[in-house]
Amino acid sequence: MRGRPRPGSRQGQRQPAKGPAREIELVIDKLGSEGVGVARLDGRPVLVPGSLPGEQVRVRVMGGAADLLDVIAPSPSRIEPACRHFGTCGGCALQHLAWQPYLDFKRDLVVDALRRQGLADVPVEAVAPSPPESRRRATLEAKRTSGGVLLGFHARASHQIVDLGECPVLLPDLARLLPSLRTLLATLLLPGGSATVLLGQGPGGIDLGLALAAAPDLEQLERLTAFADAQDLARLWWRVGDMAPVPAAQRRPLGHRFGDVPVEPPAGGFLQATADGEAALTAEVVAALAGAERVADLFAGCGTFGLALGARALLHAVEGDAAALGALTAAARRAGLGFVSTERRDLDARPLLAAELRRFDAVLFDPPRAGAKAQVEQLAKSTVPRVIGVSCNPATFARDARILVDGGYHLERVLPVDQFVWSPHVELVGRFRRT
Ligand SMILES: C[S@@+](CC[C@H](N)C(=O)[O-])C[C@H]1O[C@@H](n2cnc3c(N)ncnc32)[C@H](O)[C@@H]1O
């Protein structure tokens, strides 16, 4: 059986050729960390998007990259992609891989990152998956062209926008909104103008944010309000550049709850990407914190994990973003959680020092992709018995884990969690105990 790549896929997105292009056959060795097949040619790696390990392929090679022309001997794990945009859209890399090998690939990303830091013996659990059609948070790009508004993710390795006619990653309500959103954007954008669209969905409905080049005029503002009513959105807001988000419609709460605590996240604020992912991460964090009485939640956001502890522990939540911390503080106050204290602090510039950490019997950290090096260096010097790390980047997590292990912690187990279905991203929770 021969598999033909989709027409147009990956064409025109390669780096400039180094030397003349040539057509050859290769056998794919492995999937690289970006979910792209890697073969070797003349002792050098060649990246072949759309290929799978073990496959014999015909490619057009240009420098270190190649266009897949034909799959001569397909992998038994090759399946039909779920979406017509697969191969062009940069949102997904792995729809052509069967589910179990796909989950194994994600687990291997975590295992490999730990191994590179000399932590090969750490038990890594099976991945906690999120199904297709479960993403409740996504950032799309929009551009008004002479042919209409393009709305979607960037094409792979390109700034071109793939105009999405479907998206099996998003929650169905979000995917269904796209056609009417295109019509709205046609009235907001100047010819050639661009915007970023921040989609979110909670139990209470859709949260739509528009990052625009210029503030809407009065007529456009009325259109935004009418759109929120017509589409029954929970919330619609806009912003220009770095300015604070401006509400255009606040029709009802988004309805998020962390544990039993209702929380209204700020416009544009961080939330875990799927409800399944949040549930898996939270269950692991809450289990790891069982019995702890004084807990620090560092990089707390609006309280996903800390508030889920409810009355189980005295909580000190530390976060750099004022709006997120405001939402957490307001939620704790409304719920009568008088034992929750909050602190706004830049944990890279001013981490909690080892002496300040002494009062906690467990510390949770959940930093952005860059990791928590400065904070972890203080934890490594501390006496805190239990540390739990949540991460969206196995490489920086493994680096931080190495610091903790060198400081006398044992990394007991790691749970990988998949929230970005068919992408090469994976999240995780790691449990450390002072030895
Ligand atoms: C991955 S999010 C996690 C948020 C929260 N734990 C959750 O699960 O919803 C990382 C959080 O770290 C915050 N943050 C980023 N850099 C920071 C810094 N230098 N100091 C403190 N907080 C920071 C962000 O505002 C964001 O809320």
GROMACS .gro file of C-alpha atoms and ligand atoms in nm:
model
  462
    1MET     CA    1   0.000   0.000   0.000
    2ARG     CA    2   0.131   0.338  -0.092
    3GLY     CA    3   0.018   0.656   0.082
    4ARG     CA    4   0.015   0.982  -0.107
    5PRO     CA    5   0.059   1.303   0.093
    6ARG     CA    6  -0.217   1.557   0.057
    7PRO     CA    7  -0.183   1.800  -0.231
    8GLY     CA    8  -0.033   2.131  -0.129
    9SER     CA    9   0.083   2.000   0.209
   10ARG     CA   10   0.409   2.152   0.321
   11GLN     CA   11   0.473   2.296  -0.027
   12GLY     CA   12   0.629   2.641  -0.022
   13GLN     CA   13   0.701   2.628   0.354
   14ARG     CA   14   1.057   2.496   0.347
   15GLN     CA   15   1.368   2.682   0.444
   16PRO     CA   16   1.565   2.805   0.140
   17ALA     CA   17   1.744   2.517  -0.031
   18LYS     CA   18   2.107   2.466   0.054
   19GLY     CA   19   2.241   2.326  -0.273
   20PRO     CA   20   2.021   2.174  -0.542
   21ALA     CA   21   1.706   1.985  -0.444
   22ARG     CA   22   1.719   1.610  -0.509
   23GLU     CA   23   1.461   1.333  -0.500
   24ILE     CA   24   1.561   1.022  -0.307
   25GLU     CA   25   1.424   0.737  -0.096
   26LEU     CA   26   1.480   0.730   0.281
   27VAL     CA   27   1.379   0.518   0.579
   28ILE     CA   28   1.253   0.716   0.878
   29ASP     CA   29   1.439   0.642   1.204
   30LYS     CA   30   1.222   0.814   1.462
   31LEU     CA   31   0.983   1.095   1.543
   32GLY     CA   32   1.166   1.409   1.655
   33SER     CA   33   1.043   1.622   1.942
   34GLU     CA   34   0.832   1.834   1.704
   35GLY     CA   35   0.642   1.527   1.588
   36VAL     CA   36   0.830   1.525   1.257
   37GLY     CA   37   0.994   1.212   1.113
   38VAL     CA   38   1.374   1.211   1.116
   39ALA     CA   39   1.594   1.013   0.874
   40ARG     CA   40   1.970   1.022   0.821
   41LEU     CA   41   2.134   1.118   0.496
   42ASP     CA   42   2.511   1.137   0.453
   43GLY     CA   43   2.540   1.114   0.834
   44ARG     CA   44   2.313   1.416   0.888
   45PRO     CA   45   1.952   1.429   1.015
   46VAL     CA   46   1.681   1.515   0.761
   47LEU     CA   47   1.337   1.622   0.883
   48VAL     CA   48   1.042   1.477   0.689
   49PRO     CA   49   0.707   1.620   0.805
   50GLY     CA   50   0.417   1.378   0.766
   51SER     CA   51   0.632   1.064   0.792
   52LEU     CA   52   0.641   0.799   1.066
   53PRO     CA   53   0.917   0.577   1.212
   54GLY     CA   54   1.002   0.272   0.998
   55GLU     CA   55   0.842   0.414   0.683
   56GLN     CA   56   1.018   0.401   0.349
   57VAL     CA   57   0.948   0.734   0.180
   58ARG     CA   58   1.034   0.924  -0.135
   59VAL     CA   59   1.126   1.283  -0.060
   60ARG     CA   60   1.260   1.596  -0.220
   61VAL     CA   61   1.554   1.699  -0.001
   62MET     CA   62   1.673   2.056   0.041
   63GLY     CA   63   1.939   2.102   0.307
   64GLY     CA   64   1.825   1.949   0.635
   65ALA     CA   65   1.455   1.944   0.541
   66ALA     CA   66   1.253   1.742   0.297
   67ASP     CA   67   0.911   1.739   0.131
   68LEU     CA   68   0.733   1.407   0.149
   69LEU     CA   69   0.646   1.298  -0.207
   70ASP     CA   70   0.533   0.941  -0.150
   71VAL     CA   71   0.506   0.685   0.130
   72ILE     CA   72   0.641   0.369  -0.034
   73ALA     CA   73   0.607   0.140   0.271
   74PRO     CA   74   0.366   0.288   0.530
   75SER     CA   75   0.393   0.226   0.901
   76PRO     CA   76   0.124  -0.004   1.051
   77SER     CA   77   0.055   0.290   1.284
   78ARG     CA   78  -0.039   0.524   0.996
   79ILE     CA   79  -0.406   0.625   0.996
   80GLU     CA   80  -0.623   0.864   0.798
   81PRO     CA   81  -0.599   1.217   0.948
   82ALA     CA   82  -0.916   1.352   1.110
   83CYS     CA   83  -0.903   1.694   0.947
   84ARG     CA   84  -0.887   1.817   0.588
   85HIS     CA   85  -0.633   2.084   0.689
   86PHE     CA   86  -0.383   1.834   0.831
   87GLY     CA   87  -0.044   1.871   0.666
   88THR     CA   88  -0.094   2.241   0.600
   89CYS     CA   89  -0.222   2.376   0.932
   90GLY     CA   90   0.050   2.430   1.194
   91GLY     CA   91  -0.189   2.342   1.478
   92CYS     CA   92  -0.146   1.962   1.445
   93ALA     CA   93   0.157   1.744   1.368
   94LEU     CA   94   0.039   1.390   1.447
   95GLN     CA   95  -0.312   1.317   1.318
   96HIS     CA   96  -0.167   1.046   1.091
   97LEU     CA   97  -0.046   0.841   1.389
   98ALA     CA   98  -0.274   0.585   1.561
   99TRP     CA   99  -0.389   0.678   1.912
  100GLN     CA  100  -0.176   0.447   2.128
  101PRO     CA  101   0.156   0.510   1.949
  102TYR     CA  102   0.065   0.880   1.957
  103LEU     CA  103   0.026   0.865   2.338
  104ASP     CA  104   0.349   0.662   2.362
  105PHE     CA  105   0.528   0.937   2.164
  106LYS     CA  106   0.409   1.195   2.418
  107ARG     CA  107   0.523   0.982   2.710
  108ASP     CA  108   0.861   0.934   2.540
  109LEU     CA  109   0.903   1.314   2.521
  110VAL     CA  110   0.894   1.319   2.902
  111VAL     CA  111   1.113   1.009   2.943
  112ASP     CA  112   1.375   1.149   2.701
  113ALA     CA  113   1.385   1.489   2.870
  114LEU     CA  114   1.442   1.323   3.209
  115ARG     CA  115   1.706   1.090   3.065
  116ARG     CA  116   1.899   1.387   2.923
  117GLN     CA  117   1.924   1.517   3.281
  118GLY     CA  118   2.043   1.181   3.418
  119LEU     CA  119   1.697   1.096   3.557
  120ALA     CA  120   1.630   0.783   3.352
  121ASP     CA  121   1.517   0.579   3.653
  122VAL     CA  122   1.216   0.802   3.738
  123PRO     CA  123   0.882   0.618   3.699
  124VAL     CA  124   0.682   0.788   3.422
  125GLU     CA  125   0.314   0.690   3.414
  126ALA     CA  126   0.100   0.637   3.105
  127VAL     CA  127  -0.029   0.962   2.954
  128ALA     CA  128  -0.362   1.100   3.080
  129PRO     CA  129  -0.525   1.190   2.746
  130SER     CA  130  -0.768   1.457   2.630
  131PRO     CA  131  -0.996   1.348   2.345
  132PRO     CA  132  -1.043   1.533   2.015
  133GLU     CA  133  -1.300   1.819   2.025
  134SER     CA  134  -1.203   1.909   2.381
  135ARG     CA  135  -0.987   2.223   2.354
  136ARG     CA  136  -1.160   2.504   2.541
  137ARG     CA  137  -0.887   2.763   2.487
  138ALA     CA  138  -0.722   2.856   2.155
  139THR     CA  139  -0.559   3.156   1.990
  140LEU     CA  140  -0.638   3.203   1.622
  141GLU     CA  141  -0.511   3.459   1.372
  142ALA     CA  142  -0.732   3.659   1.136
  143LYS     CA  143  -0.656   3.870   0.829
  144ARG     CA  144  -0.884   4.056   0.591
  145THR     CA  145  -0.787   3.986   0.231
  146SER     CA  146  -0.949   4.078  -0.101
  147GLY     CA  147  -1.108   3.731  -0.096
  148GLY     CA  148  -1.257   3.770   0.253
  149VAL     CA  149  -1.140   3.714   0.611
  150LEU     CA  150  -0.896   3.429   0.673
  151LEU     CA  151  -0.935   3.282   1.022
  152GLY     CA  152  -0.732   2.996   1.168
  153PHE     CA  153  -0.393   2.881   1.290
  154HIS     CA  154  -0.068   2.966   1.114
  155ALA     CA  155   0.045   2.722   0.849
  156ARG     CA  156   0.334   2.501   0.955
  157ALA     CA  157   0.664   2.697   0.965
  158SER     CA  158   0.490   2.996   0.806
  159HIS     CA  159   0.304   3.318   0.892
  160GLN     CA  160   0.032   3.237   0.641
  161ILE     CA  161  -0.308   3.172   0.795
  162VAL     CA  162  -0.488   2.846   0.719
  163ASP     CA  163  -0.855   2.940   0.681
  164LEU     CA  164  -1.024   2.675   0.892
  165GLY     CA  165  -1.333   2.508   0.749
  166GLU     CA  166  -1.325   2.261   1.038
  167CYS     CA  167  -1.118   2.197   1.348
  168PRO     CA  168  -1.156   1.861   1.525
  169VAL     CA  169  -0.935   1.985   1.810
  170LEU     CA  170  -1.168   2.259   1.936
  171LEU     CA  171  -1.482   2.210   2.142
  172PRO     CA  172  -1.763   2.191   1.883
  173ASP     CA  173  -1.927   2.518   1.999
  174LEU     CA  174  -1.599   2.703   1.935
  175ALA     CA  175  -1.553   2.546   1.591
  176ARG     CA  176  -1.915   2.632   1.502
  177LEU     CA  177  -1.855   2.999   1.587
  178LEU     CA  178  -1.588   3.045   1.316
  179PRO     CA  179  -1.809   3.131   1.014
  180SER     CA  180  -2.004   3.403   1.198
  181LEU     CA  181  -1.680   3.529   1.350
  182ARG     CA  182  -1.540   3.575   0.999
  183THR     CA  183  -1.844   3.787   0.910
  184LEU     CA  184  -1.796   3.999   1.224
  185LEU     CA  185  -1.424   4.046   1.158
  186ALA     CA  186  -1.497   4.164   0.803
  187THR     CA  187  -1.672   4.465   0.962
  188LEU     CA  188  -1.390   4.532   1.213
  189LEU     CA  189  -1.075   4.493   1.004
  190LEU     CA  190  -0.946   4.736   0.742
  191PRO     CA  191  -0.845   4.580   0.408
  192GLY     CA  192  -0.519   4.394   0.475
  193GLY     CA  193  -0.574   4.434   0.852
  194SER     CA  194  -0.509   4.158   1.109
  195ALA     CA  195  -0.637   4.056   1.450
  196THR     CA  196  -0.575   3.783   1.703
  197VAL     CA  197  -0.880   3.593   1.826
  198LEU     CA  198  -0.869   3.444   2.176
  199LEU     CA  199  -1.132   3.175   2.215
  200GLY     CA  200  -1.235   3.027   2.546
  201GLN     CA  201  -1.527   2.825   2.673
  202GLY     CA  202  -1.653   2.754   3.022
  203PRO     CA  203  -1.965   2.576   3.146
  204GLY     CA  204  -2.144   2.914   3.122
  205GLY     CA  205  -2.061   2.969   2.755
  206ILE     CA  206  -1.806   3.114   2.515
  207ASP     CA  207  -1.549   3.378   2.611
  208LEU     CA  208  -1.437   3.569   2.299
  209GLY     CA  209  -1.141   3.808   2.306
  210LEU     CA  210  -1.025   4.021   2.012
  211ALA     CA  211  -0.674   4.171   2.003
  212LEU     CA  212  -0.721   4.451   1.747
  213ALA     CA  213  -0.492   4.702   1.575
  214ALA     CA  214  -0.720   4.994   1.668
  215ALA     CA  215  -1.002   5.057   1.914
  216PRO     CA  216  -1.348   4.990   1.765
  217ASP     CA  217  -1.560   5.299   1.686
  218LEU     CA  218  -1.911   5.342   1.825
  219GLU     CA  219  -2.078   5.155   1.541
  220GLN     CA  220  -1.832   4.868   1.571
  221LEU     CA  221  -1.885   4.852   1.947
  222GLU     CA  222  -2.260   4.817   1.887
  223ARG     CA  223  -2.185   4.539   1.642
  224LEU     CA  224  -1.976   4.360   1.905
  225THR     CA  225  -2.260   4.376   2.157
  226ALA     CA  226  -2.510   4.257   1.898
  227PHE     CA  227  -2.276   3.969   1.806
  228ALA     CA  228  -2.249   3.863   2.171
  229ASP     CA  229  -2.630   3.860   2.193
  230ALA     CA  230  -2.685   3.683   1.861
  231GLN     CA  231  -2.427   3.413   1.941
  232ASP     CA  232  -2.531   3.392   2.307
  233LEU     CA  233  -2.171   3.446   2.423
  234ALA     CA  234  -2.095   3.455   2.795
  235ARG     CA  235  -1.838   3.733   2.751
  236LEU     CA  236  -1.684   3.940   2.472
  237TRP     CA  237  -1.386   4.171   2.521
  238TRP     CA  238  -1.127   4.347   2.311
  239ARG     CA  239  -0.788   4.506   2.354
  240VAL     CA  240  -0.529   4.696   2.156
  241GLY     CA  241  -0.160   4.615   2.208
  242ASP     CA  242  -0.065   4.581   2.574
  243MET     CA  243  -0.364   4.778   2.704
  244ALA     CA  244  -0.595   4.619   2.961
  245PRO     CA  245  -0.883   4.421   2.808
  246VAL     CA  246  -1.206   4.620   2.762
  247PRO     CA  247  -1.537   4.437   2.812
  248ALA     CA  248  -1.782   4.471   2.523
  249ALA     CA  249  -2.038   4.230   2.668
  250GLN     CA  250  -2.054   4.050   3.001
  251ARG     CA  251  -2.371   3.845   2.971
  252ARG     CA  252  -2.318   3.577   3.237
  253PRO     CA  253  -2.036   3.409   3.434
  254LEU     CA  254  -1.813   3.163   3.249
  255GLY     CA  255  -1.897   2.917   3.525
  256HIS     CA  256  -1.550   2.777   3.598
  257ARG     CA  257  -1.504   2.599   3.932
  258PHE     CA  258  -1.180   2.486   4.091
  259GLY     CA  259  -1.291   2.213   4.330
  260ASP     CA  260  -1.610   2.360   4.477
  261VAL     CA  261  -1.498   2.719   4.436
  262PRO     CA  262  -1.656   2.926   4.153
  263VAL     CA  263  -1.391   3.144   3.983
  264GLU     CA  264  -1.432   3.408   3.713
  265PRO     CA  265  -1.097   3.418   3.526
  266PRO     CA  266  -0.991   3.760   3.396
  267ALA     CA  267  -1.018   3.836   3.024
  268GLY     CA  268  -0.719   3.675   2.852
  269GLY     CA  269  -0.612   3.501   3.174
  270PHE     CA  270  -0.451   3.158   3.186
  271LEU     CA  271  -0.665   2.844   3.209
  272GLN     CA  272  -0.567   2.482   3.149
  273ALA     CA  273  -0.647   2.400   2.784
  274THR     CA  274  -0.898   2.117   2.833
  275ALA     CA  275  -1.136   2.021   3.113
  276ASP     CA  276  -0.998   1.663   3.098
  277GLY     CA  277  -0.641   1.791   3.127
  278GLU     CA  278  -0.729   2.016   3.417
  279ALA     CA  279  -0.907   1.728   3.594
  280ALA     CA  280  -0.607   1.493   3.549
  281LEU     CA  281  -0.355   1.755   3.664
  282THR     CA  282  -0.571   1.857   3.960
  283ALA     CA  283  -0.634   1.497   4.074
  284GLU     CA  284  -0.259   1.429   4.070
  285VAL     CA  285  -0.174   1.754   4.251
  286VAL     CA  286  -0.444   1.705   4.517
  287ALA     CA  287  -0.332   1.343   4.576
  288ALA     CA  288   0.033   1.454   4.601
  289LEU     CA  289  -0.064   1.722   4.856
  290ALA     CA  290  -0.276   1.487   5.072
  291GLY     CA  291  -0.221   1.555   5.441
  292ALA     CA  292  -0.020   1.875   5.386
  293GLU     CA  293  -0.145   2.151   5.617
  294ARG     CA  294   0.044   2.456   5.492
  295VAL     CA  295   0.077   2.476   5.115
  296ALA     CA  296   0.240   2.735   4.888
  297ASP     CA  297   0.094   2.753   4.536
  298LEU     CA  298   0.361   2.928   4.324
  299PHE     CA  299   0.269   3.061   3.976
  300ALA     CA  300  -0.086   3.017   4.102
  301GLY     CA  301  -0.276   3.184   3.814
  302CYS     CA  302  -0.637   3.232   3.923
  303GLY     CA  303  -0.619   2.929   4.152
  304THR     CA  304  -0.669   2.615   3.940
  305PHE     CA  305  -0.485   2.394   4.189
  306GLY     CA  306  -0.471   2.593   4.513
  307LEU     CA  307  -0.845   2.659   4.527
  308ALA     CA  308  -0.919   2.295   4.437
  309LEU     CA  309  -0.769   2.206   4.777
  310GLY     CA  310  -1.070   2.377   4.937
  311ALA     CA  311  -1.051   2.356   5.315
  312ARG     CA  312  -0.785   2.081   5.314
  313ALA     CA  313  -0.492   2.318   5.379
  314LEU     CA  314  -0.386   2.672   5.464
  315LEU     CA  315  -0.298   2.815   5.125
  316HIS     CA  316  -0.053   3.087   5.026
  317ALA     CA  317  -0.094   3.168   4.654
  318VAL     CA  318   0.184   3.360   4.477
  319GLU     CA  319   0.143   3.494   4.123
  320GLY     CA  320   0.293   3.771   3.910
  321ASP     CA  321  -0.018   3.878   3.720
  322ALA     CA  322  -0.241   4.123   3.907
  323ALA     CA  323  -0.563   4.031   3.724
  324ALA     CA  324  -0.518   3.656   3.783
  325LEU     CA  325  -0.438   3.711   4.149
  326GLY     CA  326  -0.738   3.945   4.179
  327ALA     CA  327  -0.967   3.671   4.044
  328LEU     CA  328  -0.821   3.418   4.288
  329THR     CA  329  -0.853   3.657   4.583
  330ALA     CA  330  -1.214   3.748   4.494
  331ALA     CA  331  -1.309   3.381   4.452
  332ALA     CA  332  -1.157   3.286   4.791
  333ARG     CA  333  -1.337   3.577   4.959
  334ARG     CA  334  -1.675   3.492   4.801
  335ALA     CA  335  -1.633   3.127   4.908
  336GLY     CA  336  -1.547   3.231   5.265
  337LEU     CA  337  -1.197   3.076   5.246
  338GLY     CA  338  -1.045   3.309   5.505
  339PHE     CA  339  -0.736   3.089   5.533
  340VAL     CA  340  -0.620   3.174   5.178
  341SER     CA  341  -0.350   3.441   5.159
  342THR     CA  342  -0.220   3.586   4.832
  343GLU     CA  343   0.096   3.764   4.725
  344ARG     CA  344   0.184   3.936   4.398
  345ARG     CA  345   0.545   3.865   4.327
  346ASP     CA  346   0.781   3.811   4.034
  347LEU     CA  347   0.915   3.466   4.117
  348ASP     CA  348   1.197   3.487   3.861
  349ALA     CA  349   1.336   3.812   3.999
  350ARG     CA  350   1.234   3.755   4.362
  351PRO     CA  351   1.176   3.384   4.433
  352LEU     CA  352   1.056   3.279   4.778
  353LEU     CA  353   1.380   3.229   4.969
  354ALA     CA  354   1.470   2.904   5.144
  355ALA     CA  355   1.407   3.071   5.482
  356GLU     CA  356   1.061   3.193   5.371
  357LEU     CA  357   0.975   2.843   5.250
  358ARG     CA  358   1.039   2.694   5.595
  359ARG     CA  359   0.677   2.749   5.707
  360PHE     CA  360   0.530   2.524   5.434
  361ASP     CA  361   0.505   2.148   5.444
  362ALA     CA  362   0.436   2.132   5.070
  363VAL     CA  363   0.512   2.363   4.778
  364LEU     CA  364   0.355   2.347   4.432
  365PHE     CA  365   0.506   2.529   4.135
  366ASP     CA  366   0.352   2.563   3.786
  367PRO     CA  367   0.564   2.805   3.582
  368PRO     CA  368   0.540   2.910   3.216
  369ARG     CA  369   0.745   2.722   2.951
  370ALA     CA  370   1.074   2.878   3.065
  371GLY     CA  371   1.048   2.688   3.394
  372ALA     CA  372   1.121   2.803   3.748
  373LYS     CA  373   1.500   2.794   3.777
  374ALA     CA  374   1.540   3.077   4.030
  375GLN     CA  375   1.259   2.943   4.250
  376VAL     CA  376   1.377   2.584   4.229
  377GLU     CA  377   1.728   2.687   4.336
  378GLN     CA  378   1.572   2.820   4.658
  379LEU     CA  379   1.361   2.507   4.703
  380ALA     CA  380   1.674   2.295   4.662
  381LYS     CA  381   1.821   2.477   4.964
  382SER     CA  382   1.499   2.452   5.167
  383THR     CA  383   1.367   2.201   5.418
  384VAL     CA  384   1.020   2.170   5.257
  385PRO     CA  385   0.930   1.799   5.280
  386ARG     CA  386   0.718   1.780   4.962
  387VAL     CA  387   0.745   1.964   4.631
  388ILE     CA  388   0.510   1.919   4.335
  389GLY     CA  389   0.601   2.054   3.991
  390VAL     CA  390   0.351   2.109   3.709
  391SER     CA  391   0.496   2.190   3.370
  392CYS     CA  392   0.410   2.244   3.003
  393ASN     CA  393   0.773   2.192   2.898
  394PRO     CA  394   0.947   1.860   2.975
  395ALA     CA  395   1.293   2.009   2.898
  396THR     CA  396   1.275   2.291   3.153
  397PHE     CA  397   1.099   2.063   3.401
  398ALA     CA  398   1.383   1.809   3.373
  399ARG     CA  399   1.639   2.088   3.420
  400ASP     CA  400   1.454   2.206   3.734
  401ALA     CA  401   1.411   1.847   3.855
  402ARG     CA  402   1.787   1.795   3.830
  403ILE     CA  403   1.841   2.099   4.055
  404LEU     CA  404   1.595   1.961   4.311
  405VAL     CA  405   1.748   1.611   4.298
  406ASP     CA  406   2.097   1.757   4.343
  407GLY     CA  407   1.955   1.948   4.642
  408GLY     CA  408   1.842   1.624   4.810
  409TYR     CA  409   1.493   1.560   4.668
  410HIS     CA  410   1.377   1.230   4.523
  411LEU     CA  411   1.154   1.250   4.213
  412GLU     CA  412   0.900   0.980   4.298
  413ARG     CA  413   0.684   0.977   3.986
  414VAL     CA  414   0.584   1.181   3.683
  415LEU     CA  415   0.239   1.185   3.522
  416PRO     CA  416   0.230   1.313   3.162
  417VAL     CA  417  -0.096   1.486   3.065
  418ASP     CA  418  -0.203   1.555   2.705
  419GLN     CA  419  -0.406   1.873   2.655
  420PHE     CA  420  -0.285   1.969   2.307
  421VAL     CA  421  -0.420   1.681   2.103
  422TRP     CA  422  -0.216   1.593   1.790
  423SER     CA  423   0.044   1.861   1.868
  424PRO     CA  424   0.394   1.779   1.993
  425HIS     CA  425   0.323   1.945   2.331
  426VAL     CA  426   0.278   1.759   2.658
  427GLU     CA  427   0.222   1.867   3.019
  428LEU     CA  428   0.316   1.683   3.334
  429VAL     CA  429   0.306   1.666   3.712
  430GLY     CA  430   0.611   1.552   3.910
  431ARG     CA  431   0.613   1.457   4.280
  432PHE     CA  432   0.930   1.522   4.482
  433ARG     CA  433   1.004   1.426   4.841
  434ARG     CA  434   1.297   1.540   5.052
  435THR     CA  435   1.513   1.238   5.135
  436LIG     C1  436   0.130   2.782   3.340
  436LIG     S1  437   0.047   2.914   3.417
  436LIG     C2  438  -0.018   2.831   3.557
  436LIG     C3  439  -0.127   2.901   3.630
  436LIG     C4  440  -0.206   2.814   3.727
  436LIG     N1  441  -0.122   2.731   3.810
  436LIG     C5  442  -0.308   2.730   3.655
  436LIG     O1  443  -0.288   2.609   3.642
  436LIG     O2  444  -0.409   2.784   3.610
  436LIG     C6  445   0.181   3.006   3.477
  436LIG     C7  446   0.144   3.125   3.562
  436LIG     O3  447   0.266   3.187   3.604
  436LIG     C8  448   0.249   3.327   3.603
  436LIG     N2  449   0.384   3.385   3.591
  436LIG     C9  450   0.460   3.391   3.478
  436LIG     N3  451   0.580   3.443   3.508
  436LIG    C10  452   0.580   3.469   3.642
  436LIG    C11  453   0.676   3.523   3.732
  436LIG     N4  454   0.798   3.559   3.689
  436LIG     N5  455   0.643   3.535   3.863
  436LIG    C12  456   0.521   3.496   3.906
  436LIG     N6  457   0.426   3.445   3.825
  436LIG    C13  458   0.455   3.432   3.695
  436LIG    C14  459   0.157   3.354   3.486
  436LIG     O4  460   0.090   3.478   3.502
  436LIG    C15  461   0.063   3.233   3.493
  436LIG     O5  462  -0.049   3.261   3.573
   0.00000   0.00000   0.00000
